[in-house]
Amino acid sequence: MSIQLGDVAPDFKASTTQGDISFHDWIGDGWAVLFSHPKDFTPVCTTELGEVARLKEDFLSRNAKVIGLSVDDLKSHQAWEGDIKDATGQNVNFPMIADPDRVVAELYGMIHPNASTTMTVRSVFVIDPSKRIRLSITYPASTGRNFEEILRTLDSLQLTDQYLVSTPVNWQEGDDVIVAPALSDEEATNRFPKGFKTIKPYLRMTPQPNR
Ligand code: BEZ
């Protein structure tokens, strides 16, 4: 069965461009974003890795580390880093897992044989400090991901872990959020001193509580 939200992220040992790791130890006490790309020296992947490098500080400011993976070997990853720098101007400043034997790719269900038997799809797993899978998305090889969206989901996950709220469609940091339907109006008044607006009894909006 595939990995599902709420599952403990499978632990593994691997070689990466920044040394050997034990995944859970590498995650430490923070959040992690594990993402696969189909193949080294390919165009969409080159743009993605440059973008993740550009956004690394934005991930770190959310207490999140990023780590990439493909089923290529370490030598290939290391050689490709030069091309990524040439093409995008970015030094690859995060580890890339070398998984030529597909151990991690299989563990995380990153190979979808009806899409490709030789490459991973574009998987993303967001893992919380208790090592649970909190978000998973899958894109095909032909479609580059939007890593600003992964930052947005981290903002939502971290906010909704802290307050009894959820985030509406297209929510961005600073926008109003939804009061948990389980709260009575009286409880919501106590919890959200900035007040709330009732659009429907089950849809009440309040300013982002930690702003
Ligand atoms: C790419 O990154 O451009 C790519 C990789 C594998 C298959 C197709 C496209």
mmCIF file with all atom_site columns, N, CA, C and O in Angstrom, residues 16-65:
data_model
loop_
_atom_site.group_PDB
_atom_site.id
_atom_site.type_symbol
_atom_site.label_atom_id
_atom_site.label_alt_id
_atom_site.label_comp_id
_atom_site.label_asym_id
_atom_site.label_entity_id
_atom_site.label_seq_id
_atom_site.pdbx_PDB_ins_code
_atom_site.Cartn_x
_atom_site.Cartn_y
_atom_site.Cartn_z
_atom_site.occupancy
_atom_site.B_iso_or_equiv
_atom_site.pdbx_formal_charge
_atom_site.auth_seq_id
_atom_site.auth_comp_id
_atom_site.auth_asym_id
_atom_site.auth_atom_id
_atom_site.pdbx_PDB_model_num
ATOM 1   N N  . THR A 1 16 ? 24.336 10.737 -0.032  1.00 0.00 ? 16 THR A N  1
ATOM 2   C CA . THR A 1 16 ? 23.849 11.964 -0.655  1.00 0.00 ? 16 THR A CA 1
ATOM 3   C C  . THR A 1 16 ? 25.046 12.807 -1.084  1.00 0.00 ? 16 THR A C  1
ATOM 4   O O  . THR A 1 16 ? 26.189 12.527 -0.691  1.00 0.00 ? 16 THR A O  1
ATOM 5   N N  . THR A 1 17 ? 24.767 13.848 -1.816  1.00 0.00 ? 17 THR A N  1
ATOM 6   C CA . THR A 1 17 ? 25.831 14.763 -2.241  1.00 0.00 ? 17 THR A CA 1
ATOM 7   C C  . THR A 1 17 ? 26.442 15.506 -1.060  1.00 0.00 ? 17 THR A C  1
ATOM 8   O O  . THR A 1 17 ? 27.462 16.176 -1.218  1.00 0.00 ? 17 THR A O  1
ATOM 9   N N  . GLN A 1 18 ? 25.813 15.422 0.108   1.00 0.00 ? 18 GLN A N  1
ATOM 10  C CA . GLN A 1 18 ? 26.400 16.050 1.303   1.00 0.00 ? 18 GLN A CA 1
ATOM 11  C C  . GLN A 1 18 ? 26.770 15.002 2.353   1.00 0.00 ? 18 GLN A C  1
ATOM 12  O O  . GLN A 1 18 ? 26.754 15.283 3.548   1.00 0.00 ? 18 GLN A O  1
ATOM 13  N N  . GLY A 1 19 ? 27.050 13.777 1.918   1.00 0.00 ? 19 GLY A N  1
ATOM 14  C CA . GLY A 1 19 ? 27.479 12.724 2.842   1.00 0.00 ? 19 GLY A CA 1
ATOM 15  C C  . GLY A 1 19 ? 26.386 11.697 3.098   1.00 0.00 ? 19 GLY A C  1
ATOM 16  O O  . GLY A 1 19 ? 25.251 11.853 2.648   1.00 0.00 ? 19 GLY A O  1
ATOM 17  N N  . ASP A 1 20 ? 26.788 10.655 3.840   1.00 0.00 ? 20 ASP A N  1
ATOM 18  C CA . ASP A 1 20 ? 25.824 9.584  4.147   1.00 0.00 ? 20 ASP A CA 1
ATOM 19  C C  . ASP A 1 20 ? 24.861 10.061 5.236   1.00 0.00 ? 20 ASP A C  1
ATOM 20  O O  . ASP A 1 20 ? 25.271 10.778 6.160   1.00 0.00 ? 20 ASP A O  1
ATOM 21  N N  . ILE A 1 21 ? 23.621 9.636  5.118   1.00 0.00 ? 21 ILE A N  1
ATOM 22  C CA . ILE A 1 21 ? 22.636 10.038 6.141   1.00 0.00 ? 21 ILE A CA 1
ATOM 23  C C  . ILE A 1 21 ? 21.800 8.845  6.591   1.00 0.00 ? 21 ILE A C  1
ATOM 24  O O  . ILE A 1 21 ? 21.618 7.870  5.866   1.00 0.00 ? 21 ILE A O  1
ATOM 25  N N  . SER A 1 22 ? 21.277 8.986  7.824   1.00 0.00 ? 22 SER A N  1
ATOM 26  C CA . SER A 1 22 ? 20.133 8.206  8.298   1.00 0.00 ? 22 SER A CA 1
ATOM 27  C C  . SER A 1 22 ? 18.986 9.200  8.272   1.00 0.00 ? 22 SER A C  1
ATOM 28  O O  . SER A 1 22 ? 19.067 10.259 8.917   1.00 0.00 ? 22 SER A O  1
ATOM 29  N N  . PHE A 1 23 ? 17.943 8.885  7.543   1.00 0.00 ? 23 PHE A N  1
ATOM 30  C CA . PHE A 1 23 ? 16.962 9.922  7.216   1.00 0.00 ? 23 PHE A CA 1
ATOM 31  C C  . PHE A 1 23 ? 16.357 10.574 8.463   1.00 0.00 ? 23 PHE A C  1
ATOM 32  O O  . PHE A 1 23 ? 16.326 11.809 8.559   1.00 0.00 ? 23 PHE A O  1
ATOM 33  N N  . HIS A 1 24 ? 15.864 9.796  9.409   1.00 0.00 ? 24 HIS A N  1
ATOM 34  C CA . HIS A 1 24 ? 15.220 10.398 10.594  1.00 0.00 ? 24 HIS A CA 1
ATOM 35  C C  . HIS A 1 24 ? 16.207 11.253 11.383  1.00 0.00 ? 24 HIS A C  1
ATOM 36  O O  . HIS A 1 24 ? 15.848 12.331 11.869  1.00 0.00 ? 24 HIS A O  1
ATOM 37  N N  . ASP A 1 25 ? 17.449 10.779 11.490  1.00 0.00 ? 25 ASP A N  1
ATOM 38  C CA . ASP A 1 25 ? 18.458 11.586 12.209  1.00 0.00 ? 25 ASP A CA 1
ATOM 39  C C  . ASP A 1 25 ? 18.709 12.885 11.441  1.00 0.00 ? 25 ASP A C  1
ATOM 40  O O  . ASP A 1 25 ? 18.884 13.954 12.029  1.00 0.00 ? 25 ASP A O  1
ATOM 41  N N  . TRP A 1 26 ? 18.755 12.771 10.120  1.00 0.00 ? 26 TRP A N  1
ATOM 42  C CA . TRP A 1 26 ? 18.999 13.965 9.301   1.00 0.00 ? 26 TRP A CA 1
ATOM 43  C C  . TRP A 1 26 ? 17.859 14.981 9.485   1.00 0.00 ? 26 TRP A C  1
ATOM 44  O O  . TRP A 1 26 ? 18.103 16.185 9.579   1.00 0.00 ? 26 TRP A O  1
ATOM 45  N N  . ILE A 1 27 ? 16.630 14.479 9.571   1.00 0.00 ? 27 ILE A N  1
ATOM 46  C CA . ILE A 1 27 ? 15.489 15.396 9.760   1.00 0.00 ? 27 ILE A CA 1
ATOM 47  C C  . ILE A 1 27 ? 15.648 16.142 11.087  1.00 0.00 ? 27 ILE A C  1
ATOM 48  O O  . ILE A 1 27 ? 15.397 17.346 11.165  1.00 0.00 ? 27 ILE A O  1
ATOM 49  N N  . GLY A 1 28 ? 16.072 15.436 12.118  1.00 0.00 ? 28 GLY A N  1
ATOM 50  C CA . GLY A 1 28 ? 16.228 16.079 13.430  1.00 0.00 ? 28 GLY A CA 1
ATOM 51  C C  . GLY A 1 28 ? 14.882 16.474 14.004  1.00 0.00 ? 28 GLY A C  1
ATOM 52  O O  . GLY A 1 28 ? 13.904 15.733 13.892  1.00 0.00 ? 28 GLY A O  1
ATOM 53  N N  . ASP A 1 29 ? 14.823 17.679 14.601  1.00 0.00 ? 29 ASP A N  1
ATOM 54  C CA . ASP A 1 29 ? 13.607 18.104 15.318  1.00 0.00 ? 29 ASP A CA 1
ATOM 55  C C  . ASP A 1 29 ? 12.703 18.983 14.479  1.00 0.00 ? 29 ASP A C  1
ATOM 56  O O  . ASP A 1 29 ? 11.725 19.532 14.999  1.00 0.00 ? 29 ASP A O  1
ATOM 57  N N  . GLY A 1 30 ? 13.035 19.176 13.213  1.00 0.00 ? 30 GLY A N  1
ATOM 58  C CA . GLY A 1 30 ? 12.247 20.108 12.410  1.00 0.00 ? 30 GLY A CA 1
ATOM 59  C C  . GLY A 1 30 ? 11.387 19.402 11.370  1.00 0.00 ? 30 GLY A C  1
ATOM 60  O O  . GLY A 1 30 ? 11.080 18.212 11.495  1.00 0.00 ? 30 GLY A O  1
ATOM 61  N N  . TRP A 1 31 ? 11.031 20.156 10.356  1.00 0.00 ? 31 TRP A N  1
ATOM 62  C CA . TRP A 1 31 ? 10.242 19.641 9.233   1.00 0.00 ? 31 TRP A CA 1
ATOM 63  C C  . TRP A 1 31 ? 11.189 19.247 8.100   1.00 0.00 ? 31 TRP A C  1
ATOM 64  O O  . TRP A 1 31 ? 12.335 19.713 8.057   1.00 0.00 ? 31 TRP A O  1
ATOM 65  N N  . ALA A 1 32 ? 10.697 18.410 7.197   1.00 0.00 ? 32 ALA A N  1
ATOM 66  C CA . ALA A 1 32 ? 11.513 18.036 6.033   1.00 0.00 ? 32 ALA A CA 1
ATOM 67  C C  . ALA A 1 32 ? 10.638 17.948 4.792   1.00 0.00 ? 32 ALA A C  1
ATOM 68  O O  . ALA A 1 32 ? 9.439  17.616 4.880   1.00 0.00 ? 32 ALA A O  1
ATOM 69  N N  . VAL A 1 33 ? 11.246 18.272 3.667   1.00 0.00 ? 33 VAL A N  1
ATOM 70  C CA . VAL A 1 33 ? 10.589 18.103 2.369   1.00 0.00 ? 33 VAL A CA 1
ATOM 71  C C  . VAL A 1 33 ? 11.469 17.170 1.549   1.00 0.00 ? 33 VAL A C  1
ATOM 72  O O  . VAL A 1 33 ? 12.619 17.507 1.224   1.00 0.00 ? 33 VAL A O  1
ATOM 73  N N  . LEU A 1 34 ? 10.942 15.978 1.280   1.00 0.00 ? 34 LEU A N  1
ATOM 74  C CA . LEU A 1 34 ? 11.651 14.981 0.459   1.00 0.00 ? 34 LEU A CA 1
ATOM 75  C C  . LEU A 1 34 ? 10.984 14.992 -0.916  1.00 0.00 ? 34 LEU A C  1
ATOM 76  O O  . LEU A 1 34 ? 9.768  14.820 -1.005  1.00 0.00 ? 34 LEU A O  1
ATOM 77  N N  . PHE A 1 35 ? 11.795 15.241 -1.960  1.00 0.00 ? 35 PHE A N  1
ATOM 78  C CA . PHE A 1 35 ? 11.191 15.259 -3.298  1.00 0.00 ? 35 PHE A CA 1
ATOM 79  C C  . PHE A 1 35 ? 12.044 14.465 -4.276  1.00 0.00 ? 35 PHE A C  1
ATOM 80  O O  . PHE A 1 35 ? 13.264 14.459 -4.189  1.00 0.00 ? 35 PHE A O  1
ATOM 81  N N  . SER A 1 36 ? 11.366 13.765 -5.180  1.00 0.00 ? 36 SER A N  1
ATOM 82  C CA . SER A 1 36 ? 12.086 13.014 -6.205  1.00 0.00 ? 36 SER A CA 1
ATOM 83  C C  . SER A 1 36 ? 12.004 13.759 -7.531  1.00 0.00 ? 36 SER A C  1
ATOM 84  O O  . SER A 1 36 ? 11.047 14.498 -7.783  1.00 0.00 ? 36 SER A O  1
ATOM 85  N N  . HIS A 1 37 ? 13.031 13.581 -8.340  1.00 0.00 ? 37 HIS A N  1
ATOM 86  C CA . HIS A 1 37 ? 12.972 14.054 -9.725  1.00 0.00 ? 37 HIS A CA 1
ATOM 87  C C  . HIS A 1 37 ? 13.319 12.867 -10.619 1.00 0.00 ? 37 HIS A C  1
ATOM 88  O O  . HIS A 1 37 ? 14.025 11.943 -10.197 1.00 0.00 ? 37 HIS A O  1
ATOM 89  N N  . PRO A 1 38 ? 12.794 12.857 -11.841 1.00 0.00 ? 38 PRO A N  1
ATOM 90  C CA . PRO A 1 38 ? 12.914 11.637 -12.656 1.00 0.00 ? 38 PRO A CA 1
ATOM 91  C C  . PRO A 1 38 ? 14.332 11.256 -13.041 1.00 0.00 ? 38 PRO A C  1
ATOM 92  O O  . PRO A 1 38 ? 14.675 10.079 -13.030 1.00 0.00 ? 38 PRO A O  1
ATOM 93  N N  . LYS A 1 39 ? 15.169 12.235 -13.399 1.00 0.00 ? 39 LYS A N  1
ATOM 94  C CA . LYS A 1 39 ? 16.464 11.846 -13.961 1.00 0.00 ? 39 LYS A CA 1
ATOM 95  C C  . LYS A 1 39 ? 17.410 13.041 -13.954 1.00 0.00 ? 39 LYS A C  1
ATOM 96  O O  . LYS A 1 39 ? 16.976 14.176 -14.195 1.00 0.00 ? 39 LYS A O  1
ATOM 97  N N  . ASP A 1 40 ? 18.681 12.781 -13.702 1.00 0.00 ? 40 ASP A N  1
ATOM 98  C CA . ASP A 1 40 ? 19.694 13.839 -13.782 1.00 0.00 ? 40 ASP A CA 1
ATOM 99  C C  . ASP A 1 40 ? 19.894 14.259 -15.246 1.00 0.00 ? 40 ASP A C  1
ATOM 100 O O  . ASP A 1 40 ? 19.601 13.496 -16.175 1.00 0.00 ? 40 ASP A O  1
ATOM 101 N N  . PHE A 1 41 ? 20.406 15.461 -15.424 1.00 0.00 ? 41 PHE A N  1
ATOM 102 C CA . PHE A 1 41 ? 20.711 15.997 -16.768 1.00 0.00 ? 41 PHE A CA 1
ATOM 103 C C  . PHE A 1 41 ? 19.462 16.042 -17.649 1.00 0.00 ? 41 PHE A C  1
ATOM 104 O O  . PHE A 1 41 ? 19.520 15.678 -18.827 1.00 0.00 ? 41 PHE A O  1
ATOM 105 N N  . THR A 1 42 ? 18.368 16.436 -17.065 1.00 0.00 ? 42 THR A N  1
ATOM 106 C CA . THR A 1 42 ? 17.131 16.614 -17.843 1.00 0.00 ? 42 THR A CA 1
ATOM 107 C C  . THR A 1 42 ? 16.633 18.038 -17.605 1.00 0.00 ? 42 THR A C  1
ATOM 108 O O  . THR A 1 42 ? 16.910 18.634 -16.547 1.00 0.00 ? 42 THR A O  1
ATOM 109 N N  . PRO A 1 43 ? 15.895 18.591 -18.573 1.00 0.00 ? 43 PRO A N  1
ATOM 110 C CA . PRO A 1 43 ? 15.638 20.034 -18.517 1.00 0.00 ? 43 PRO A CA 1
ATOM 111 C C  . PRO A 1 43 ? 14.729 20.498 -17.381 1.00 0.00 ? 43 PRO A C  1
ATOM 112 O O  . PRO A 1 43 ? 15.050 21.461 -16.667 1.00 0.00 ? 43 PRO A O  1
ATOM 113 N N  . VAL A 1 44 ? 13.570 19.872 -17.230 1.00 0.00 ? 44 VAL A N  1
ATOM 114 C CA . VAL A 1 44 ? 12.642 20.347 -16.194 1.00 0.00 ? 44 VAL A CA 1
ATOM 115 C C  . VAL A 1 44 ? 13.293 20.197 -14.814 1.00 0.00 ? 44 VAL A C  1
ATOM 116 O O  . VAL A 1 44 ? 13.230 21.104 -13.967 1.00 0.00 ? 44 VAL A O  1
ATOM 117 N N  . CYS A 1 45 ? 13.935 19.051 -14.596 1.00 0.00 ? 45 CYS A N  1
ATOM 118 C CA . CYS A 1 45 ? 14.586 18.797 -13.303 1.00 0.00 ? 45 CYS A CA 1
ATOM 119 C C  . CYS A 1 45 ? 15.647 19.858 -13.016 1.00 0.00 ? 45 CYS A C  1
ATOM 120 O O  . CYS A 1 45 ? 15.804 20.308 -11.879 1.00 0.00 ? 45 CYS A O  1
ATOM 121 N N  . THR A 1 46 ? 16.386 20.266 -14.038 1.00 0.00 ? 46 THR A N  1
ATOM 122 C CA . THR A 1 46 ? 17.421 21.281 -13.843 1.00 0.00 ? 46 THR A CA 1
ATOM 123 C C  . THR A 1 46 ? 16.796 22.577 -13.323 1.00 0.00 ? 46 THR A C  1
ATOM 124 O O  . THR A 1 46 ? 17.295 23.196 -12.377 1.00 0.00 ? 46 THR A O  1
ATOM 125 N N  . THR A 1 47 ? 15.658 22.963 -13.917 1.00 0.00 ? 47 THR A N  1
ATOM 126 C CA . THR A 1 47 ? 15.012 24.201 -13.458 1.00 0.00 ? 47 THR A CA 1
ATOM 127 C C  . THR A 1 47 ? 14.485 24.028 -12.030 1.00 0.00 ? 47 THR A C  1
ATOM 128 O O  . THR A 1 47 ? 14.557 24.955 -11.218 1.00 0.00 ? 47 THR A O  1
ATOM 129 N N  . GLU A 1 48 ? 13.956 22.848 -11.734 1.00 0.00 ? 48 GLU A N  1
ATOM 130 C CA . GLU A 1 48 ? 13.407 22.629 -10.382 1.00 0.00 ? 48 GLU A CA 1
ATOM 131 C C  . GLU A 1 48 ? 14.492 22.708 -9.310  1.00 0.00 ? 48 GLU A C  1
ATOM 132 O O  . GLU A 1 48 ? 14.299 23.328 -8.268  1.00 0.00 ? 48 GLU A O  1
ATOM 133 N N  . LEU A 1 49 ? 15.620 22.058 -9.569  1.00 0.00 ? 49 LEU A N  1
ATOM 134 C CA . LEU A 1 49 ? 16.649 22.030 -8.530  1.00 0.00 ? 49 LEU A CA 1
ATOM 135 C C  . LEU A 1 49 ? 17.239 23.418 -8.311  1.00 0.00 ? 49 LEU A C  1
ATOM 136 O O  . LEU A 1 49 ? 17.541 23.803 -7.171  1.00 0.00 ? 49 LEU A O  1
ATOM 137 N N  . GLY A 1 50 ? 17.371 24.188 -9.386  1.00 0.00 ? 50 GLY A N  1
ATOM 138 C CA . GLY A 1 50 ? 17.819 25.580 -9.237  1.00 0.00 ? 50 GLY A CA 1
ATOM 139 C C  . GLY A 1 50 ? 16.835 26.367 -8.374  1.00 0.00 ? 50 GLY A C  1
ATOM 140 O O  . GLY A 1 50 ? 17.229 27.156 -7.508  1.00 0.00 ? 50 GLY A O  1
ATOM 141 N N  . GLU A 1 51 ? 15.565 26.141 -8.590  1.00 0.00 ? 51 GLU A N  1
ATOM 142 C CA . GLU A 1 51 ? 14.543 26.871 -7.835  1.00 0.00 ? 51 GLU A CA 1
ATOM 143 C C  . GLU A 1 51 ? 14.549 26.468 -6.354  1.00 0.00 ? 51 GLU A C  1
ATOM 144 O O  . GLU A 1 51 ? 14.431 27.324 -5.470  1.00 0.00 ? 51 GLU A O  1
ATOM 145 N N  . VAL A 1 52 ? 14.701 25.177 -6.082  1.00 0.00 ? 52 VAL A N  1
ATOM 146 C CA . VAL A 1 52 ? 14.745 24.744 -4.671  1.00 0.00 ? 52 VAL A CA 1
ATOM 147 C C  . VAL A 1 52 ? 15.960 25.374 -3.985  1.00 0.00 ? 52 VAL A C  1
ATOM 148 O O  . VAL A 1 52 ? 15.875 25.824 -2.834  1.00 0.00 ? 52 VAL A O  1
ATOM 149 N N  . ALA A 1 53 ? 17.089 25.431 -4.699  1.00 0.00 ? 53 ALA A N  1
ATOM 150 C CA . ALA A 1 53 ? 18.286 26.067 -4.120  1.00 0.00 ? 53 ALA A CA 1
ATOM 151 C C  . ALA A 1 53 ? 17.998 27.548 -3.828  1.00 0.00 ? 53 ALA A C  1
ATOM 152 O O  . ALA A 1 53 ? 18.353 28.070 -2.767  1.00 0.00 ? 53 ALA A O  1
ATOM 153 N N  . ARG A 1 54 ? 17.314 28.214 -4.755  1.00 0.00 ? 54 ARG A N  1
ATOM 154 C CA . ARG A 1 54 ? 16.995 29.634 -4.555  1.00 0.00 ? 54 ARG A CA 1
ATOM 155 C C  . ARG A 1 54 ? 16.112 29.841 -3.325  1.00 0.00 ? 54 ARG A C  1
ATOM 156 O O  . ARG A 1 54 ? 16.226 30.841 -2.612  1.00 0.00 ? 54 ARG A O  1
ATOM 157 N N  . LEU A 1 55 ? 15.217 28.872 -3.091  1.00 0.00 ? 55 LEU A N  1
ATOM 158 C CA . LEU A 1 55 ? 14.235 29.010 -1.998  1.00 0.00 ? 55 LEU A CA 1
ATOM 159 C C  . LEU A 1 55 ? 14.721 28.411 -0.680  1.00 0.00 ? 55 LEU A C  1
ATOM 160 O O  . LEU A 1 55 ? 13.972 28.411 0.302   1.00 0.00 ? 55 LEU A O  1
ATOM 161 N N  . LYS A 1 56 ? 15.948 27.906 -0.638  1.00 0.00 ? 56 LYS A N  1
ATOM 162 C CA . LYS A 1 56 ? 16.371 27.155 0.551   1.00 0.00 ? 56 LYS A CA 1
ATOM 163 C C  . LYS A 1 56 ? 16.178 27.958 1.842   1.00 0.00 ? 56 LYS A C  1
ATOM 164 O O  . LYS A 1 56 ? 15.711 27.436 2.856   1.00 0.00 ? 56 LYS A O  1
ATOM 165 N N  . GLU A 1 57 ? 16.530 29.224 1.807   1.00 0.00 ? 57 GLU A N  1
ATOM 166 C CA . GLU A 1 57 ? 16.392 30.035 3.037   1.00 0.00 ? 57 GLU A CA 1
ATOM 167 C C  . GLU A 1 57 ? 14.922 30.151 3.446   1.00 0.00 ? 57 GLU A C  1
ATOM 168 O O  . GLU A 1 57 ? 14.616 30.224 4.633   1.00 0.00 ? 57 GLU A O  1
ATOM 169 N N  . ASP A 1 58 ? 14.029 30.184 2.463   1.00 0.00 ? 58 ASP A N  1
ATOM 170 C CA . ASP A 1 58 ? 12.594 30.260 2.798   1.00 0.00 ? 58 ASP A CA 1
ATOM 171 C C  . ASP A 1 58 ? 12.132 28.976 3.473   1.00 0.00 ? 58 ASP A C  1
ATOM 172 O O  . ASP A 1 58 ? 11.277 28.995 4.360   1.00 0.00 ? 58 ASP A O  1
ATOM 173 N N  . PHE A 1 59 ? 12.691 27.843 3.049   1.00 0.00 ? 59 PHE A N  1
ATOM 174 C CA . PHE A 1 59 ? 12.377 26.588 3.748   1.00 0.00 ? 59 PHE A CA 1
ATOM 175 C C  . PHE A 1 59 ? 12.973 26.623 5.160   1.00 0.00 ? 59 PHE A C  1
ATOM 176 O O  . PHE A 1 59 ? 12.289 26.298 6.135   1.00 0.00 ? 59 PHE A O  1
ATOM 177 N N  . LEU A 1 60 ? 14.225 27.047 5.265   1.00 0.00 ? 60 LEU A N  1
ATOM 178 C CA . LEU A 1 60 ? 14.867 27.066 6.587   1.00 0.00 ? 60 LEU A CA 1
ATOM 179 C C  . LEU A 1 60 ? 14.138 27.998 7.547   1.00 0.00 ? 60 LEU A C  1
ATOM 180 O O  . LEU A 1 60 ? 14.013 27.706 8.737   1.00 0.00 ? 60 LEU A O  1
ATOM 181 N N  . SER A 1 61 ? 13.627 29.117 7.030   1.00 0.00 ? 61 SER A N  1
ATOM 182 C CA . SER A 1 61 ? 12.917 30.055 7.925   1.00 0.00 ? 61 SER A CA 1
ATOM 183 C C  . SER A 1 61 ? 11.623 29.435 8.455   1.00 0.00 ? 61 SER A C  1
ATOM 184 O O  . SER A 1 61 ? 11.050 29.909 9.422   1.00 0.00 ? 61 SER A O  1
ATOM 185 N N  . ARG A 1 62 ? 11.175 28.372 7.811   1.00 0.00 ? 62 ARG A N  1
ATOM 186 C CA . ARG A 1 62 ? 10.003 27.617 8.304   1.00 0.00 ? 62 ARG A CA 1
ATOM 187 C C  . ARG A 1 62 ? 10.456 26.359 9.057   1.00 0.00 ? 62 ARG A C  1
ATOM 188 O O  . ARG A 1 62 ? 9.676  25.436 9.230   1.00 0.00 ? 62 ARG A O  1
ATOM 189 N N  . ASN A 1 63 ? 11.726 26.330 9.426   1.00 0.00 ? 63 ASN A N  1
ATOM 190 C CA . ASN A 1 63 ? 12.281 25.174 10.157  1.00 0.00 ? 63 ASN A CA 1
ATOM 191 C C  . ASN A 1 63 ? 12.166 23.890 9.332   1.00 0.00 ? 63 ASN A C  1
ATOM 192 O O  . ASN A 1 63 ? 11.933 22.816 9.874   1.00 0.00 ? 63 ASN A O  1
ATOM 193 N N  . ALA A 1 64 ? 12.339 24.020 8.013   1.00 0.00 ? 64 ALA A N  1
ATOM 194 C CA . ALA A 1 64 ? 12.202 22.854 7.125   1.00 0.00 ? 64 ALA A CA 1
ATOM 195 C C  . ALA A 1 64 ? 13.481 22.684 6.302   1.00 0.00 ? 64 ALA A C  1
ATOM 196 O O  . ALA A 1 64 ? 13.994 23.652 5.731   1.00 0.00 ? 64 ALA A O  1
ATOM 197 N N  . LYS A 1 65 ? 13.968 21.434 6.263   1.00 0.00 ? 65 LYS A N  1
ATOM 198 C CA . LYS A 1 65 ? 15.097 21.084 5.401   1.00 0.00 ? 65 LYS A CA 1
ATOM 199 C C  . LYS A 1 65 ? 14.556 20.478 4.110   1.00 0.00 ? 65 LYS A C  1
ATOM 200 O O  . LYS A 1 65 ? 13.496 19.845 4.131   1.00 0.00 ? 65 LYS A O  1
#
